[in-house]
Amino acid sequence: KTIKLWDTRISNFQKILVGHSGWVTAVAFSPDSKQIASGSNDRTIKLWDTTTGDFRKTLVNYSSSIWAIAFSLDSKQIASGSDDGTIKLWDIKTGDLQKTLIGHSSSVRAIAFSLDGIQIASGSSDKTIKLWDTRTGDLQKTLVSYSGWVRTIAFSLDGKQIVSGSDHETIKLWDTRTGDIQKTLVGHSGSVWTVAFSLDGKQIASGSADETIKLWDATTGDLQKTLVGHWSWVTAVAFSLDSKQIASGSADETIKLWDATTGDLQKTLVGHSGWVKAVAFSPDGKQIASGSAD
């Protein structure tokens, strides 16, 4: 039920943000580094000041758990997805609900903004990915090719691709314009809980219930490295802005920092007493935020 802020250079946590009454299932830094948003199964989203750790706002308009949150690049909007199958768009400054996007028939487990802020991608336990127009709220495309929950999605930097992971143990690369599958990446032996594109567009990282993180070539789809160190499910991964580091969170209650080039383990951050459900780098790379079931 806590969020922790960590200094990536010394491995110590700087602040503990307390306010949720349920598992913290999602965290995100605003691109301007001024705020953190957290989502919880207490049915709320909370906004926090990254410098002081002070609580700013609670966004409430849900009747069910929140599983996914994302900031727009201009730091003006938050998108959230929940168990009720809806996506909501919020004005960060006022806390007002702007739009509710309806189309999924089950929980929205993953959400992402395109870099230009024009599209949102959502992944659901209804086994589909949907693309939405953020300005109108209209559904643009439904991508269907899974026999299991879609647990995680991410846009490429240029917005032309989406990567997704599912209970089916595979990772898929999609063309956002056509909705076609470009590649299927096979290598995990458990559900894929989390995926991320590096910001230089060269790598994809994936974390799985098989307790590993895998690094893939984003162009060819080739497996580059398998990172082994967690002793339970890997439930969250994130790249630093310079694409040199990966942070991973696990059901083993730890966060690990890895060298994205060599695959070497750099640090293990210990402090949570429950699953680490979410991790995010601050844009300057100096902090990590982690959300947990503790």
Tab-separated table of N, CA and C in Angstrom, residues 51-161:
chain	number	residue	atom	x	y	z
A	51	THR	N	9.364	16.193	-5.242
A	51	THR	CA	10.429	16.806	-4.445
A	51	THR	C	10.192	16.613	-2.956
A	52	THR	N	8.981	16.903	-2.527
A	52	THR	CA	8.686	16.857	-1.087
A	52	THR	C	8.046	15.545	-0.652
A	53	GLY	N	7.446	14.835	-1.605
A	53	GLY	CA	6.678	13.642	-1.258
A	53	GLY	C	5.278	13.951	-0.779
A	54	ASP	N	4.923	15.243	-0.799
A	54	ASP	CA	3.598	15.640	-0.299
A	54	ASP	C	2.489	15.146	-1.227
A	55	PHE	N	1.375	14.779	-0.624
A	55	PHE	CA	0.165	14.392	-1.341
A	55	PHE	C	-0.492	15.629	-1.928
A	56	ARG	N	-0.925	15.554	-3.191
A	56	ARG	CA	-1.556	16.701	-3.850
A	56	ARG	C	-3.054	16.536	-4.089
A	57	LYS	N	-3.424	15.425	-4.745
A	57	LYS	CA	-4.832	15.259	-5.129
A	57	LYS	C	-5.192	13.787	-5.141
A	58	THR	N	-6.472	13.542	-4.935
A	58	THR	CA	-7.034	12.215	-5.172
A	58	THR	C	-8.070	12.326	-6.280
A	59	LEU	N	-7.922	11.473	-7.301
A	59	LEU	CA	-8.881	11.435	-8.404
A	59	LEU	C	-9.785	10.234	-8.184
A	60	VAL	N	-11.073	10.499	-8.007
A	60	VAL	CA	-12.028	9.435	-7.673
A	60	VAL	C	-13.198	9.468	-8.645
A	61	ASN	N	-13.345	8.392	-9.400
A	61	ASN	CA	-14.541	8.242	-10.218
A	61	ASN	C	-14.696	6.780	-10.616
A	62	TYR	N	-14.209	5.901	-9.777
A	62	TYR	CA	-14.200	4.484	-10.105
A	62	TYR	C	-14.991	3.681	-9.096
A	63	SER	N	-15.557	2.588	-9.590
A	63	SER	CA	-16.250	1.653	-8.714
A	63	SER	C	-15.469	0.349	-8.611
A	64	SER	N	-14.234	0.344	-9.149
A	64	SER	CA	-13.430	-0.869	-9.143
A	64	SER	C	-11.944	-0.527	-9.134
A	65	SER	N	-11.122	-1.554	-8.972
A	65	SER	CA	-9.668	-1.381	-8.855
A	65	SER	C	-9.067	-0.745	-10.105
A	66	ILE	N	-8.013	0.039	-9.891
A	66	ILE	CA	-7.264	0.659	-10.988
A	66	ILE	C	-5.998	-0.154	-11.216
A	67	TRP	N	-5.768	-0.545	-12.466
A	67	TRP	CA	-4.636	-1.413	-12.783
A	67	TRP	C	-3.562	-0.730	-13.615
A	68	ALA	N	-3.868	0.405	-14.211
A	68	ALA	CA	-2.904	1.010	-15.127
A	68	ALA	C	-3.075	2.522	-15.162
A	69	ILE	N	-1.951	3.240	-15.218
A	69	ILE	CA	-1.968	4.694	-15.379
A	69	ILE	C	-0.824	5.138	-16.292
A	70	ALA	N	-1.015	6.256	-16.970
A	70	ALA	CA	0.023	6.816	-17.834
A	70	ALA	C	-0.171	8.320	-17.942
A	71	PHE	N	0.954	9.057	-17.999
A	71	PHE	CA	0.941	10.498	-18.238
A	71	PHE	C	1.084	10.777	-19.730
A	72	SER	N	0.431	11.828	-20.203
A	72	SER	CA	0.735	12.359	-21.529
A	72	SER	C	2.078	13.079	-21.462
A	73	LEU	N	2.734	13.216	-22.620
A	73	LEU	CA	4.077	13.790	-22.655
A	73	LEU	C	4.107	15.234	-22.154
A	74	ASP	N	3.014	15.990	-22.356
A	74	ASP	CA	2.974	17.380	-21.908
A	74	ASP	C	2.603	17.511	-20.430
A	75	SER	N	2.444	16.369	-19.753
A	75	SER	CA	2.148	16.331	-18.304
A	75	SER	C	0.801	16.957	-17.948
A	76	LYS	N	-0.089	17.086	-18.943
A	76	LYS	CA	-1.383	17.720	-18.681
A	76	LYS	C	-2.511	16.718	-18.439
A	77	GLN	N	-2.293	15.460	-18.871
A	77	GLN	CA	-3.339	14.456	-18.750
A	77	GLN	C	-2.812	13.177	-18.116
A	78	ILE	N	-3.736	12.466	-17.459
A	78	ILE	CA	-3.480	11.096	-17.032
A	78	ILE	C	-4.557	10.215	-17.650
A	79	ALA	N	-4.134	9.059	-18.134
A	79	ALA	CA	-5.082	8.024	-18.556
A	79	ALA	C	-5.004	6.896	-17.541
A	80	SER	N	-6.155	6.339	-17.192
A	80	SER	CA	-6.196	5.243	-16.231
A	80	SER	C	-7.132	4.159	-16.731
A	81	GLY	N	-6.796	2.916	-16.364
A	81	GLY	CA	-7.626	1.779	-16.738
A	81	GLY	C	-7.978	0.964	-15.516
A	82	SER	N	-9.161	0.356	-15.530
A	82	SER	CA	-9.635	-0.304	-14.314
A	82	SER	C	-10.369	-1.604	-14.586
A	83	ASP	N	-10.777	-2.232	-13.492
A	83	ASP	CA	-11.502	-3.503	-13.532
A	83	ASP	C	-12.864	-3.390	-14.217
A	84	ASP	N	-13.406	-2.177	-14.286
A	84	ASP	CA	-14.735	-2.040	-14.894
A	84	ASP	C	-14.673	-1.981	-16.425
A	85	GLY	N	-13.456	-2.110	-16.989
A	85	GLY	CA	-13.293	-2.147	-18.438
A	85	GLY	C	-13.210	-0.796	-19.109
A	86	THR	N	-13.212	0.288	-18.331
A	86	THR	CA	-13.154	1.634	-18.918
A	86	THR	C	-11.758	2.237	-18.801
A	87	ILE	N	-11.515	3.215	-19.677
A	87	ILE	CA	-10.332	4.077	-19.587
A	87	ILE	C	-10.841	5.476	-19.307
A	88	LYS	N	-10.207	6.149	-18.391
A	88	LYS	CA	-10.607	7.521	-18.075
A	88	LYS	C	-9.449	8.475	-18.337
A	89	LEU	N	-9.792	9.643	-18.878
A	89	LEU	CA	-8.827	10.715	-19.117
A	89	LEU	C	-9.095	11.835	-18.121
A	90	TRP	N	-8.010	12.278	-17.444
A	90	TRP	CA	-8.130	13.260	-16.369
A	90	TRP	C	-7.289	14.488	-16.673
A	91	ASP	N	-7.794	15.648	-16.275
A	91	ASP	CA	-7.029	16.892	-16.297
A	91	ASP	C	-6.207	16.958	-15.007
A	92	ILE	N	-4.887	16.975	-15.145
A	92	ILE	CA	-4.026	16.915	-13.961
A	92	ILE	C	-4.138	18.178	-13.107
A	93	LYS	N	-4.248	19.320	-13.769
A	93	LYS	CA	-4.282	20.588	-13.024
A	93	LYS	C	-5.512	20.693	-12.140
A	94	THR	N	-6.663	20.330	-12.695
A	94	THR	CA	-7.921	20.495	-11.942
A	94	THR	C	-8.369	19.213	-11.242
A	95	GLY	N	-7.875	18.069	-11.747
A	95	GLY	CA	-8.344	16.786	-11.226
A	95	GLY	C	-9.667	16.346	-11.830
A	96	ASP	N	-10.189	17.124	-12.810
A	96	ASP	CA	-11.482	16.812	-13.409
A	96	ASP	C	-11.385	15.633	-14.375
A	97	LEU	N	-12.428	14.835	-14.431
A	97	LEU	CA	-12.559	13.778	-15.413
A	97	LEU	C	-12.972	14.399	-16.746
A	98	GLN	N	-12.200	14.134	-17.808
A	98	GLN	CA	-12.474	14.710	-19.121
A	98	GLN	C	-13.296	13.775	-20.015
A	99	LYS	N	-12.915	12.508	-20.033
A	99	LYS	CA	-13.583	11.544	-20.910
A	99	LYS	C	-13.535	10.160	-20.294
A	100	THR	N	-14.525	9.360	-20.609
A	100	THR	CA	-14.517	7.936	-20.289
A	100	THR	C	-14.625	7.162	-21.593
A	101	LEU	N	-13.629	6.301	-21.844
A	101	LEU	CA	-13.575	5.527	-23.083
A	101	LEU	C	-14.110	4.123	-22.808
A	102	ILE	N	-15.160	3.754	-23.528
A	102	ILE	CA	-15.854	2.492	-23.279
A	102	ILE	C	-15.746	1.590	-24.495
A	103	GLY	N	-15.318	0.353	-24.273
A	103	GLY	CA	-15.192	-0.579	-25.392
A	103	GLY	C	-14.719	-1.953	-24.975
A	104	HIS	N	-13.905	-2.013	-23.925
A	104	HIS	CA	-13.448	-3.314	-23.431
A	104	HIS	C	-14.572	-4.007	-22.659
A	105	SER	N	-14.537	-5.324	-22.686
A	105	SER	CA	-15.559	-6.097	-21.983
A	105	SER	C	-15.037	-6.723	-20.697
A	106	SER	N	-13.801	-6.329	-20.315
A	106	SER	CA	-13.214	-6.840	-19.078
A	106	SER	C	-12.135	-5.868	-18.617
A	107	SER	N	-11.420	-6.218	-17.555
A	107	SER	CA	-10.445	-5.321	-16.923
A	107	SER	C	-9.438	-4.750	-17.911
A	108	VAL	N	-9.143	-3.458	-17.773
A	108	VAL	CA	-8.055	-2.830	-18.524
A	108	VAL	C	-6.798	-2.966	-17.681
A	109	ARG	N	-5.874	-3.800	-18.155
A	109	ARG	CA	-4.690	-4.144	-17.372
A	109	ARG	C	-3.468	-3.310	-17.735
A	110	ALA	N	-3.511	-2.612	-18.880
A	110	ALA	CA	-2.339	-1.858	-19.340
A	110	ALA	C	-2.786	-0.686	-20.181
A	111	ILE	N	-2.009	0.405	-20.094
A	111	ILE	CA	-2.377	1.606	-20.842
A	111	ILE	C	-1.115	2.391	-21.189
A	112	ALA	N	-1.118	3.056	-22.350
A	112	ALA	CA	0.045	3.848	-22.763
A	112	ALA	C	-0.393	4.958	-23.698
A	113	PHE	N	0.254	6.130	-23.557
A	113	PHE	CA	0.100	7.237	-24.497
A	113	PHE	C	1.164	7.122	-25.587
A	114	SER	N	0.789	7.450	-26.820
A	114	SER	CA	1.800	7.674	-27.848
A	114	SER	C	2.543	8.963	-27.501
A	115	LEU	N	3.770	9.087	-28.012
A	115	LEU	CA	4.608	10.227	-27.644
A	115	LEU	C	3.984	11.555	-28.066
A	116	ASP	N	3.250	11.559	-29.194
A	116	ASP	CA	2.618	12.793	-29.656
A	116	ASP	C	1.303	13.084	-28.935
A	117	GLY	N	0.888	12.175	-28.056
A	117	GLY	CA	-0.310	12.393	-27.251
A	117	GLY	C	-1.623	12.197	-27.987
A	118	ILE	N	-1.557	11.746	-29.232
A	118	ILE	CA	-2.764	11.642	-30.047
A	118	ILE	C	-3.488	10.311	-29.834
A	119	GLN	N	-2.730	9.278	-29.477
A	119	GLN	CA	-3.323	7.959	-29.302
A	119	GLN	C	-3.102	7.413	-27.894
A	120	ILE	N	-4.033	6.586	-27.465
A	120	ILE	CA	-3.866	5.755	-26.284
A	120	ILE	C	-4.036	4.312	-26.720
A	121	ALA	N	-3.163	3.448	-26.214
A	121	ALA	CA	-3.329	2.011	-26.406
A	121	ALA	C	-3.720	1.406	-25.064
A	122	SER	N	-4.663	0.479	-25.091
A	122	SER	CA	-5.100	-0.195	-23.874
A	122	SER	C	-5.119	-1.699	-24.096
A	123	GLY	N	-4.681	-2.436	-23.088
A	123	GLY	CA	-4.697	-3.893	-23.139
A	123	GLY	C	-5.589	-4.426	-22.038
A	124	SER	N	-6.276	-5.534	-22.315
A	124	SER	CA	-7.335	-5.976	-21.417
A	124	SER	C	-7.343	-7.488	-21.214
A	125	SER	N	-7.999	-7.892	-20.133
A	125	SER	CA	-8.225	-9.319	-19.907
A	125	SER	C	-9.303	-9.862	-20.843
A	126	ASP	N	-9.895	-9.002	-21.685
A	126	ASP	CA	-10.790	-9.496	-22.735
A	126	ASP	C	-10.009	-9.982	-23.961
A	127	LYS	N	-8.644	-9.999	-23.811
A	127	LYS	CA	-7.716	-10.562	-24.804
A	127	LYS	C	-7.512	-9.665	-26.025
A	128	THR	N	-7.877	-8.386	-25.902
A	128	THR	CA	-7.697	-7.451	-27.017
A	128	THR	C	-6.855	-6.246	-26.602
A	129	ILE	N	-6.321	-5.575	-27.630
A	129	ILE	CA	-5.692	-4.259	-27.494
A	129	ILE	C	-6.552	-3.295	-28.304
A	130	LYS	N	-6.805	-2.136	-27.744
A	130	LYS	CA	-7.577	-1.132	-28.455
A	130	LYS	C	-6.775	0.159	-28.579
A	131	LEU	N	-6.928	0.814	-29.727
A	131	LEU	CA	-6.315	2.117	-29.985
A	131	LEU	C	-7.402	3.176	-30.014
A	132	TRP	N	-7.141	4.289	-29.287
A	132	TRP	CA	-8.145	5.334	-29.123
A	132	TRP	C	-7.573	6.687	-29.534
A	133	ASP	N	-8.440	7.557	-30.026
A	133	ASP	CA	-8.092	8.949	-30.307
A	133	ASP	C	-8.308	9.755	-29.028
A	134	THR	N	-7.244	10.359	-28.507
A	134	THR	CA	-7.339	11.071	-27.225
A	134	THR	C	-8.165	12.345	-27.328
A	135	ARG	N	-8.251	12.917	-28.538
A	135	ARG	CA	-8.970	14.186	-28.681
A	135	ARG	C	-10.479	13.975	-28.698
A	136	THR	N	-10.906	12.909	-29.375
A	136	THR	CA	-12.351	12.659	-29.501
A	136	THR	C	-12.845	11.556	-28.576
A	137	GLY	N	-11.922	10.692	-28.148
A	137	GLY	CA	-12.320	9.525	-27.363
A	137	GLY	C	-12.791	8.371	-28.221
A	138	ASP	N	-12.717	8.518	-29.561
A	138	ASP	CA	-13.199	7.480	-30.466
A	138	ASP	C	-12.269	6.266	-30.491
A	139	LEU	N	-12.854	5.089	-30.599
A	139	LEU	CA	-12.097	3.858	-30.807
A	139	LEU	C	-11.652	3.804	-32.258
A	140	GLN	N	-10.332	3.628	-32.470
A	140	GLN	CA	-9.796	3.601	-33.827
A	140	GLN	C	-9.636	2.182	-34.362
A	141	LYS	N	-9.065	1.299	-33.513
A	141	LYS	CA	-8.794	-0.069	-33.947
A	141	LYS	C	-8.867	-1.012	-32.759
A	142	THR	N	-9.211	-2.249	-33.036
A	142	THR	CA	-9.111	-3.326	-32.056
A	142	THR	C	-8.161	-4.379	-32.609
A	143	LEU	N	-7.106	-4.671	-31.854
A	143	LEU	CA	-6.092	-5.643	-32.277
A	143	LEU	C	-6.357	-6.953	-31.543
A	144	VAL	N	-6.578	-8.010	-32.306
A	144	VAL	CA	-6.950	-9.300	-31.713
A	144	VAL	C	-6.007	-10.385	-32.216
A	145	SER	N	-5.293	-11.039	-31.279
A	145	SER	CA	-4.484	-12.196	-31.660
A	145	SER	C	-4.060	-12.994	-30.452
A	146	TYR	N	-4.754	-12.827	-29.346
A	146	TYR	CA	-4.335	-13.473	-28.113
A	146	TYR	C	-5.367	-14.482	-27.622
A	147	SER	N	-4.845	-15.514	-26.946
A	147	SER	CA	-5.719	-16.479	-26.287
A	147	SER	C	-5.646	-16.322	-24.774
A	148	GLY	N	-5.002	-15.247	-24.325
A	148	GLY	CA	-4.891	-14.960	-22.894
A	148	GLY	C	-4.969	-13.479	-22.640
A	149	TRP	N	-5.005	-13.095	-21.371
A	149	TRP	CA	-5.057	-11.681	-20.983
A	149	TRP	C	-3.900	-10.900	-21.598
A	150	VAL	N	-4.175	-9.679	-22.036
A	150	VAL	CA	-3.114	-8.740	-22.403
A	150	VAL	C	-2.744	-7.978	-21.135
A	151	ARG	N	-1.552	-8.227	-20.638
A	151	ARG	CA	-1.148	-7.668	-19.339
A	151	ARG	C	-0.331	-6.384	-19.452
A	152	THR	N	0.268	-6.124	-20.611
A	152	THR	CA	1.210	-5.026	-20.695
A	152	THR	C	1.343	-4.541	-22.134
A	153	ILE	N	1.499	-3.230	-22.307
A	153	ILE	CA	1.698	-2.644	-23.635
A	153	ILE	C	2.620	-1.431	-23.527
A	154	ALA	N	3.289	-1.117	-24.639
A	154	ALA	CA	4.132	0.082	-24.704
A	154	ALA	C	4.232	0.541	-26.148
A	155	PHE	N	4.282	1.862	-26.347
A	155	PHE	CA	4.509	2.449	-27.663
A	155	PHE	C	6.003	2.580	-27.928
A	156	SER	N	6.383	2.428	-29.197
A	156	SER	CA	7.720	2.833	-29.618
A	156	SER	C	7.790	4.353	-29.618
A	157	LEU	N	9.020	4.872	-29.641
A	157	LEU	CA	9.221	6.317	-29.570
A	157	LEU	C	8.543	7.050	-30.724
A	158	ASP	N	8.565	6.458	-31.920
A	158	ASP	CA	7.973	7.120	-33.087
A	158	ASP	C	6.468	6.867	-33.217
A	159	GLY	N	5.903	6.074	-32.307
A	159	GLY	CA	4.469	5.824	-32.313
A	159	GLY	C	3.988	4.866	-33.379
A	160	LYS	N	4.926	4.285	-34.147
A	160	LYS	CA	4.544	3.408	-35.249
A	160	LYS	C	4.329	1.961	-34.827
A	161	GLN	N	4.809	1.622	-33.626
A	161	GLN	CA	4.699	0.254	-33.146
A	161	GLN	C	4.163	0.210	-31.723
